[in-house]
Short mmCIF file of C-alpha atoms in Angstrom, two decimals:
data_model
loop_
_atom_site.label_atom_id
_atom_site.label_comp_id
_atom_site.label_asym_id
_atom_site.label_seq_id
_atom_site.Cartn_x
_atom_site.Cartn_y
_atom_site.Cartn_z
CA UNK K 202 10.14 6.77 -24.33
CA UNK K 203 8.80 7.54 -20.82
CA UNK K 204 6.40 5.70 -19.24
CA UNK K 205 4.38 8.29 -17.25
CA UNK K 206 4.18 9.54 -21.60
CA UNK K 207 3.17 7.04 -23.32
CA UNK K 208 2.47 3.56 -21.41
CA UNK K 209 0.91 3.70 -18.30
CA UNK K 210 -2.37 4.71 -20.22
CA UNK K 211 -2.02 0.65 -20.98
CA UNK K 212 -3.03 -0.22 -17.06
CA UNK K 213 -6.51 -1.60 -16.98
CA UNK K 214 -8.70 -1.02 -14.81
CA UNK K 215 -12.12 -3.35 -15.12
CA UNK K 216 -13.59 -1.09 -12.09
CA UNK K 217 -15.31 2.55 -12.29
CA UNK K 218 -13.38 5.13 -9.85
CA UNK K 219 -16.65 5.18 -6.81
CA UNK K 220 -15.44 7.57 -4.53
CA UNK K 221 -15.91 8.28 -0.53
CA UNK K 222 -18.84 10.88 0.19
CA UNK K 223 -16.45 11.62 3.33
CA UNK K 224 -13.90 13.18 0.36
CA UNK K 225 -14.70 17.28 0.86
CA UNK K 226 -14.53 16.54 5.12
CA UNK K 227 -10.87 14.64 5.43
CA UNK K 228 -9.38 16.75 2.92
CA UNK K 229 -10.25 19.37 4.75
CA UNK K 230 -8.40 18.04 7.81
CA UNK K 231 -5.99 16.42 5.80
CA UNK K 232 -3.21 18.00 7.63
CA UNK K 233 -4.18 17.03 11.44
CA UNK K 234 -3.20 14.02 12.62
CA UNK K 235 0.85 14.53 10.63
CA UNK K 236 0.79 17.58 11.83
CA UNK K 237 0.11 16.35 15.65
CA UNK K 238 2.41 13.12 14.84
CA UNK K 239 5.90 16.15 13.67
CA UNK K 240 5.42 15.03 9.59
CA UNK K 241 4.98 18.85 8.80
CA UNK K 242 7.85 21.73 9.32
CA UNK K 243 6.14 23.53 11.64
CA UNK K 244 8.80 26.83 12.84
CA UNK K 245 12.75 26.99 11.92
CA UNK K 246 13.83 24.96 14.82
CA UNK K 247 11.11 21.47 13.51
CA UNK K 248 12.09 20.43 10.32
CA UNK K 249 9.65 17.44 8.97
CA UNK K 250 9.19 15.13 6.92
CA UNK K 251 7.04 17.60 4.53
CA UNK K 252 6.53 21.00 3.83
CA UNK K 253 2.39 21.87 4.27
CA UNK K 254 2.77 22.06 0.14
CA UNK K 255 4.38 19.26 -0.71
CA UNK K 256 1.78 16.64 1.98
CA UNK K 257 -1.10 18.19 0.40
CA UNK K 258 0.58 17.61 -3.20
CA UNK K 259 0.81 14.69 -2.56
CA UNK K 260 -3.15 13.85 -2.27
CA UNK K 261 -3.33 11.19 0.82
CA UNK K 262 -6.74 12.11 1.37
CA UNK K 263 -8.47 11.36 -1.58
CA UNK K 264 -5.59 8.11 -1.54
CA UNK K 265 -8.15 6.64 1.31
CA UNK K 266 -11.03 7.92 -0.20
CA UNK K 267 -11.15 6.83 -3.94
CA UNK K 268 -9.02 3.24 -2.06
CA UNK K 269 -12.74 2.91 0.56
CA UNK K 270 -15.36 4.11 -1.31
CA UNK K 271 -17.34 2.39 1.37
CA UNK K 272 -15.94 3.33 4.82
CA UNK K 273 -17.39 5.70 6.60
CA UNK K 274 -16.17 8.56 8.33
CA UNK K 275 -14.22 7.06 11.26
CA UNK K 276 -12.48 4.17 9.36
CA UNK K 277 -11.62 6.68 6.09
CA UNK K 278 -9.81 8.56 8.88
CA UNK K 279 -8.16 5.50 10.55
CA UNK K 280 -7.20 4.17 7.72
CA UNK K 281 -6.10 7.93 6.47
CA UNK K 282 -3.38 7.62 9.16
CA UNK K 283 -1.89 4.45 8.10
CA UNK K 284 -2.03 5.61 4.78
CA UNK K 285 0.03 9.11 6.04
CA UNK K 286 2.72 7.35 8.10
CA UNK K 287 3.80 4.06 5.68
CA UNK K 288 4.51 7.02 3.53
CA UNK K 289 6.05 9.33 5.86
CA UNK K 290 8.06 6.21 6.34
CA UNK K 291 8.85 5.37 3.00
CA UNK K 292 9.85 9.60 2.32
CA UNK K 293 11.80 9.99 6.12
CA UNK K 294 13.65 6.45 5.07
CA UNK K 295 14.98 7.69 1.33
CA UNK K 296 16.09 11.16 2.14
CA UNK K 297 17.67 9.94 5.74
CA UNK K 298 18.71 7.09 4.81
CA UNK K 299 18.64 5.50 0.36
CA UNK K 300 20.18 8.72 -0.28
CA UNK K 301 23.06 9.02 1.96
CA UNK K 302 23.77 5.56 0.91
CA UNK K 303 23.92 4.73 4.79
CA UNK K 304 23.72 1.30 5.45
CA UNK K 305 24.27 1.08 9.37
CA UNK K 306 21.42 4.24 10.40
CA UNK K 307 18.30 2.53 8.43
CA UNK K 308 19.43 -1.09 10.35
CA UNK K 309 19.60 0.72 13.40
CA UNK K 310 16.28 3.16 12.22
CA UNK K 311 14.93 0.13 11.78
CA UNK K 312 15.87 -2.09 14.32
CA UNK K 313 14.21 0.44 16.95
CA UNK K 314 10.60 0.50 14.69
CA UNK K 315 10.63 -3.65 14.91
CA UNK K 316 10.42 -1.55 18.82
CA UNK K 317 6.28 -0.13 18.07
CA UNK K 318 4.60 -3.16 16.17
CA UNK K 319 3.64 -6.34 19.02
CA UNK K 320 2.11 -8.53 17.76
CA UNK K 321 0.55 -9.25 21.59
CA UNK K 322 -1.98 -6.56 22.73
CA UNK K 323 -0.52 -4.48 25.82
CA UNK K 324 2.53 -4.04 24.97
CA UNK K 325 5.21 -1.67 25.99
CA UNK K 326 6.28 0.79 23.70
CA UNK K 327 9.85 2.46 24.00
CA UNK K 328 8.86 6.62 23.98
CA UNK K 329 9.41 7.71 20.62
CA UNK K 330 11.96 10.09 18.93
CA UNK K 331 11.07 11.05 15.48
CA UNK K 332 7.63 11.46 13.81
CA UNK K 333 7.48 7.52 12.13
CA UNK K 334 7.81 6.65 15.87
CA UNK K 335 5.06 9.08 17.05
CA UNK K 336 3.13 7.84 14.15
CA UNK K 337 3.19 4.75 14.87
CA UNK K 338 2.68 4.21 18.14
CA UNK K 339 0.23 6.20 17.58
CA UNK K 340 -0.84 4.06 15.81
CA UNK K 341 -0.94 1.34 18.06
CA UNK K 342 -3.68 2.71 20.03
CA UNK K 343 -6.82 2.66 17.46
CA UNK K 344 -5.79 0.09 15.01
CA UNK K 345 -7.51 -3.03 16.82
CA UNK K 346 -10.87 -1.91 18.20
CA UNK K 347 -11.97 -5.09 19.07
CA UNK K 348 -14.00 -6.38 15.63
CA UNK K 349 -10.81 -6.14 14.16
CA UNK K 350 -8.22 -7.11 16.95
CA UNK K 351 -7.38 -10.78 15.34
CA UNK K 352 -5.46 -8.34 13.02
CA UNK K 353 -2.97 -7.06 15.41
CA UNK K 354 -0.78 -9.66 14.77
CA UNK K 355 -0.33 -10.26 10.54
CA UNK K 356 -0.97 -6.59 10.74
CA UNK K 357 2.07 -5.84 12.30
CA UNK K 358 4.19 -9.15 10.90
CA UNK K 359 3.22 -7.36 7.59
CA UNK K 360 4.63 -3.96 8.49
CA UNK K 361 7.34 -5.81 9.98
CA UNK K 362 8.74 -6.83 6.63
CA UNK K 363 8.18 -3.49 5.69
CA UNK K 364 10.41 -1.48 7.01
CA UNK K 365 12.61 -5.08 7.14
CA UNK K 366 11.82 -4.83 3.14
CA UNK K 367 12.69 -1.16 3.11
CA UNK K 368 16.33 -2.11 4.52
CA UNK K 369 17.78 -4.70 1.68
CA UNK K 370 16.30 -2.49 -0.89
CA UNK K 371 19.06 0.08 0.19
CA UNK K 372 21.31 -2.99 0.30
CA UNK K 373 20.33 -4.17 -3.50
CA UNK K 374 21.21 -0.23 -4.29
CA UNK K 375 24.08 0.66 -2.10
CA UNK K 376 25.89 -2.89 -3.58
CA UNK K 377 23.79 -2.60 -7.54
CA UNK K 378 22.67 -5.65 -6.71
CA UNK K 379 18.85 -5.42 -8.96
CA UNK K 380 16.65 -8.43 -7.71
CA UNK K 381 16.03 -11.23 -9.65
CA UNK K 382 12.10 -11.31 -11.02
CA UNK K 383 11.31 -15.05 -9.61
CA UNK K 384 12.36 -13.86 -6.11
CA UNK K 385 11.10 -9.23 -7.00
CA UNK K 386 7.74 -11.05 -7.16
CA UNK K 387 6.80 -11.87 -4.21
CA UNK K 388 9.43 -9.42 -1.93
CA UNK K 389 7.49 -6.74 -3.57
CA UNK K 390 4.21 -8.02 -1.80
CA UNK K 391 6.50 -7.36 1.66
CA UNK K 392 7.91 -3.56 0.87
CA UNK K 393 4.78 -1.94 -0.56
CA UNK K 394 2.61 -3.82 2.27
CA UNK K 395 0.33 -5.07 0.51
CA UNK K 396 -0.38 -7.59 3.26
CA UNK K 397 -2.03 -5.05 5.22
CA UNK K 398 -4.63 -3.96 2.36
CA UNK K 399 -7.73 -7.20 3.09
CA UNK K 400 -7.61 -4.92 6.67
CA UNK K 401 -7.69 -1.37 4.68
CA UNK K 402 -11.28 -3.54 3.40
CA UNK K 403 -11.84 -5.70 6.67
CA UNK K 404 -12.27 -2.08 7.89
CA UNK K 405 -13.84 -0.53 5.37
CA UNK K 406 -16.04 -2.36 5.11
CA UNK K 407 -17.14 -3.70 8.07
CA UNK K 408 -16.17 -7.69 5.93
CA UNK K 409 -13.89 -10.45 6.62
CA UNK K 410 -13.83 -12.81 4.08
CA UNK K 411 -15.64 -16.82 6.13
CA UNK K 412 -13.25 -18.19 7.47
CA UNK K 413 -14.23 -22.00 6.55
CA UNK K 414 -12.82 -20.55 2.21
CA UNK K 415 -10.22 -17.91 3.73
CA UNK K 416 -8.05 -20.79 4.16
CA UNK K 417 -8.49 -22.66 0.50
CA UNK K 418 -6.72 -22.15 -2.11
CA UNK K 419 -8.24 -20.37 -4.76
CA UNK K 420 -8.75 -17.53 -1.59
CA UNK K 421 -4.87 -17.45 -0.95
CA UNK K 422 -4.59 -17.46 -5.00
CA UNK K 423 -6.86 -13.94 -4.87
CA UNK K 424 -5.23 -12.60 -2.17
CA UNK K 425 -2.45 -12.95 -3.91
CA UNK K 426 -3.09 -11.05 -7.16
CA UNK K 427 -5.08 -8.55 -5.01
CA UNK K 428 -1.86 -7.48 -3.23
CA UNK K 429 1.03 -8.35 -6.33
CA UNK K 430 -0.38 -5.67 -8.41
CA UNK K 431 -0.34 -3.26 -6.01
CA UNK K 432 3.19 -3.16 -5.08
CA UNK K 433 3.72 -3.98 -8.72
CA UNK K 434 1.44 -1.41 -10.46
CA UNK K 435 3.08 1.22 -8.57
CA UNK K 436 6.33 0.00 -10.09
CA UNK K 437 4.84 1.80 -13.83
CA UNK K 438 3.96 4.17 -12.27
CA UNK K 439 7.23 5.14 -10.33
CA UNK K 440 9.26 3.82 -13.00
CA UNK K 441 10.34 7.18 -14.59
CA UNK K 442 10.97 8.61 -10.88
CA UNK K 443 13.16 6.01 -9.72
CA UNK K 444 14.95 4.44 -12.54
CA UNK K 445 15.88 7.43 -14.28
CA UNK K 446 16.16 10.13 -11.52
CA UNK K 447 16.87 7.86 -7.86
CA UNK K 448 18.94 5.57 -9.93
CA UNK K 449 16.74 2.84 -8.16
CA UNK K 450 17.55 -0.97 -8.49
CA UNK K 451 14.36 -2.07 -6.45
CA UNK K 452 11.74 -2.17 -10.12
CA UNK K 453 9.70 -3.79 -11.84
CA UNK K 454 10.74 -2.81 -15.48
CA UNK K 455 14.61 -2.65 -14.64
CA UNK K 456 14.20 -6.36 -12.77
CA UNK K 457 12.88 -7.19 -15.87
CA UNK K 458 14.91 -6.18 -18.26
CA UNK K 459 17.65 -7.18 -16.27
CA UNK K 460 16.29 -10.53 -15.36
CA UNK K 461 15.32 -11.50 -19.15
CA UNK K 462 18.55 -9.64 -21.04
CA UNK K 463 15.90 -7.29 -22.70
CA UNK K 464 16.28 -3.97 -23.11
CA UNK K 465 14.17 -1.28 -21.18
CA UNK K 466 12.46 0.25 -23.56
CA UNK K 467 10.96 -3.44 -24.96
CA UNK K 468 11.12 -3.71 -20.96
CA UNK K 469 8.57 -1.35 -20.17
CA UNK K 470 5.34 -3.16 -22.14
CA UNK K 471 6.34 -6.47 -20.84
CA UNK K 472 6.01 -4.89 -17.27
CA UNK K 473 2.55 -3.42 -17.88
CA UNK K 474 2.11 -7.37 -19.78
CA UNK K 475 3.01 -8.55 -16.10
CA UNK K 476 0.59 -6.44 -14.56
CA UNK K 477 -2.51 -6.31 -16.08
CA UNK K 478 -2.23 -10.56 -15.86
CA UNK K 479 -1.68 -10.13 -12.07
CA UNK K 480 -4.83 -7.86 -12.36
CA UNK K 481 -6.74 -10.83 -15.37
CA UNK K 482 -6.51 -13.37 -12.83
CA UNK K 483 -8.18 -11.16 -9.77
CA UNK K 484 -10.78 -11.12 -11.80
CA UNK K 485 -10.53 -14.48 -12.89
CA UNK K 486 -10.56 -16.28 -9.60
CA UNK K 487 -13.73 -13.39 -8.65
CA UNK K 488 -15.10 -14.67 -11.13
CA UNK K 489 -15.32 -17.66 -12.06
CA UNK K 490 -13.23 -20.13 -9.21
CA UNK K 491 -15.25 -18.31 -6.27
CA UNK K 492 -19.16 -18.85 -6.90
CA UNK K 493 -17.84 -23.64 -7.12
CA UNK K 494 -15.70 -23.47 -4.41
CA UNK K 495 -18.64 -21.05 -2.16
CA UNK K 496 -21.05 -24.24 -3.73
CA UNK K 497 -18.53 -26.60 -3.12
CA UNK K 498 -17.95 -25.19 0.91
CA UNK K 499 -22.08 -25.01 1.56
CA UNK K 500 -21.50 -20.96 2.37
CA UNK K 501 -24.21 -19.58 4.30
CA UNK K 502 -26.16 -16.60 2.94
CA UNK K 503 -25.02 -13.90 5.56
CA UNK K 504 -21.03 -15.61 4.96
CA UNK K 505 -21.63 -14.97 1.31
CA UNK K 506 -23.36 -11.91 1.54
CA UNK K 507 -19.67 -11.13 3.63
CA UNK K 508 -18.23 -12.53 1.73
CA UNK K 509 -19.72 -10.70 -1.62
CA UNK K 510 -19.65 -7.37 0.35
CA UNK K 511 -15.74 -7.90 1.00
CA UNK K 512 -15.21 -8.21 -2.44
CA UNK K 513 -16.84 -5.62 -4.18
CA UNK K 514 -14.86 -4.08 -1.21
CA UNK K 515 -11.22 -5.20 -2.19
CA UNK K 516 -12.85 -4.16 -6.57
CA UNK K 517 -12.99 -0.48 -5.06
CA UNK K 518 -9.64 -0.98 -3.25
CA UNK K 519 -7.63 -1.81 -6.79
CA UNK K 520 -9.63 1.31 -9.05
CA UNK K 521 -8.36 3.52 -6.77
CA UNK K 522 -4.98 3.00 -7.06
CA UNK K 523 -5.83 2.45 -9.70
CA UNK K 524 -7.01 5.77 -10.33
CA UNK K 525 -4.27 7.82 -8.18
CA UNK K 526 -1.09 6.49 -9.93
CA UNK K 527 -2.29 7.67 -13.43
CA UNK K 528 -3.80 10.93 -12.11
CA UNK K 529 -1.42 11.53 -8.14
CA UNK K 530 1.30 14.16 -9.25
CA UNK K 531 3.18 11.91 -7.02
CA UNK K 532 3.84 10.44 -10.45
CA UNK K 533 2.51 12.37 -13.01
CA UNK K 534 3.54 15.75 -14.18
CA UNK K 535 0.23 16.85 -14.53
CA UNK K 536 -2.52 17.49 -11.87
CA UNK K 537 -4.59 15.14 -10.79
CA UNK K 538 -8.34 15.20 -11.21
CA UNK K 539 -10.66 16.13 -9.31
CA UNK K 540 -12.87 12.90 -8.63
CA UNK K 541 -15.08 14.53 -6.07
#
């Protein structure tokens, strides 16, 4: 049994896919920034992270346009570059350190990356030494315009936890230690960089969750469910490659099987149930608990409009991820469906 052939259609998604109208433009220019950063093979003496065909096969342009259907072209480009960088870090780390089991090298690489993630504006960055460092250095100059300056600290702290989680995953794989389910669900938010996703929704929609309710229990629970779906659904999509091909121990299916003492063929539907449950939690909070919170908090019409806009963007983000997980060649053998 494979997840790809049997289980993926069971991933639940109540929101229809919406596609950003700028996808054709993004597709035409998709490789420009990756090439500028040195992520693509260019010359015989320059080995990038990807070949040009491998880069286009990932369909990162579709990922960006599917998850941010309401973004302007300029903001779509910016989030696209971030998506490219995150995948570049992931693939570079996997091929350079995970495959070789090189934990000391991974620690050195990660420690250097920390210096490219300052939490205060105006910090001087090191001179980049590779494509991953060039990419994040370039993004640091673009990601925090004045209207998003409040994101610098939280965003860069989330990226720091993201790259540190890669080292922890490598340590787990080297030792054969399968994480426990209770620890793993929270850890997976960091190892997927899920705390950066509310930034992406805000970037695309121009709307923030109103400050008066942002730290409420209901909103925190909604954001946790929002972030959990991303990484845990990714584990379902990646299960065959990670567990059967790469022998990785950092995957929800294996975590559930080991934590509950059940066979992998039973762990697959259990993992799917957990992923779908987290999405249902998000839907319940959005539909049934947010409206009473809005009333109790006395949000004005403008605040309500901003919240509704952000929530619509969050639903679109999840729908786009679902479409990419179930249609992109990074996760499936078949060619992706063209959703323009």
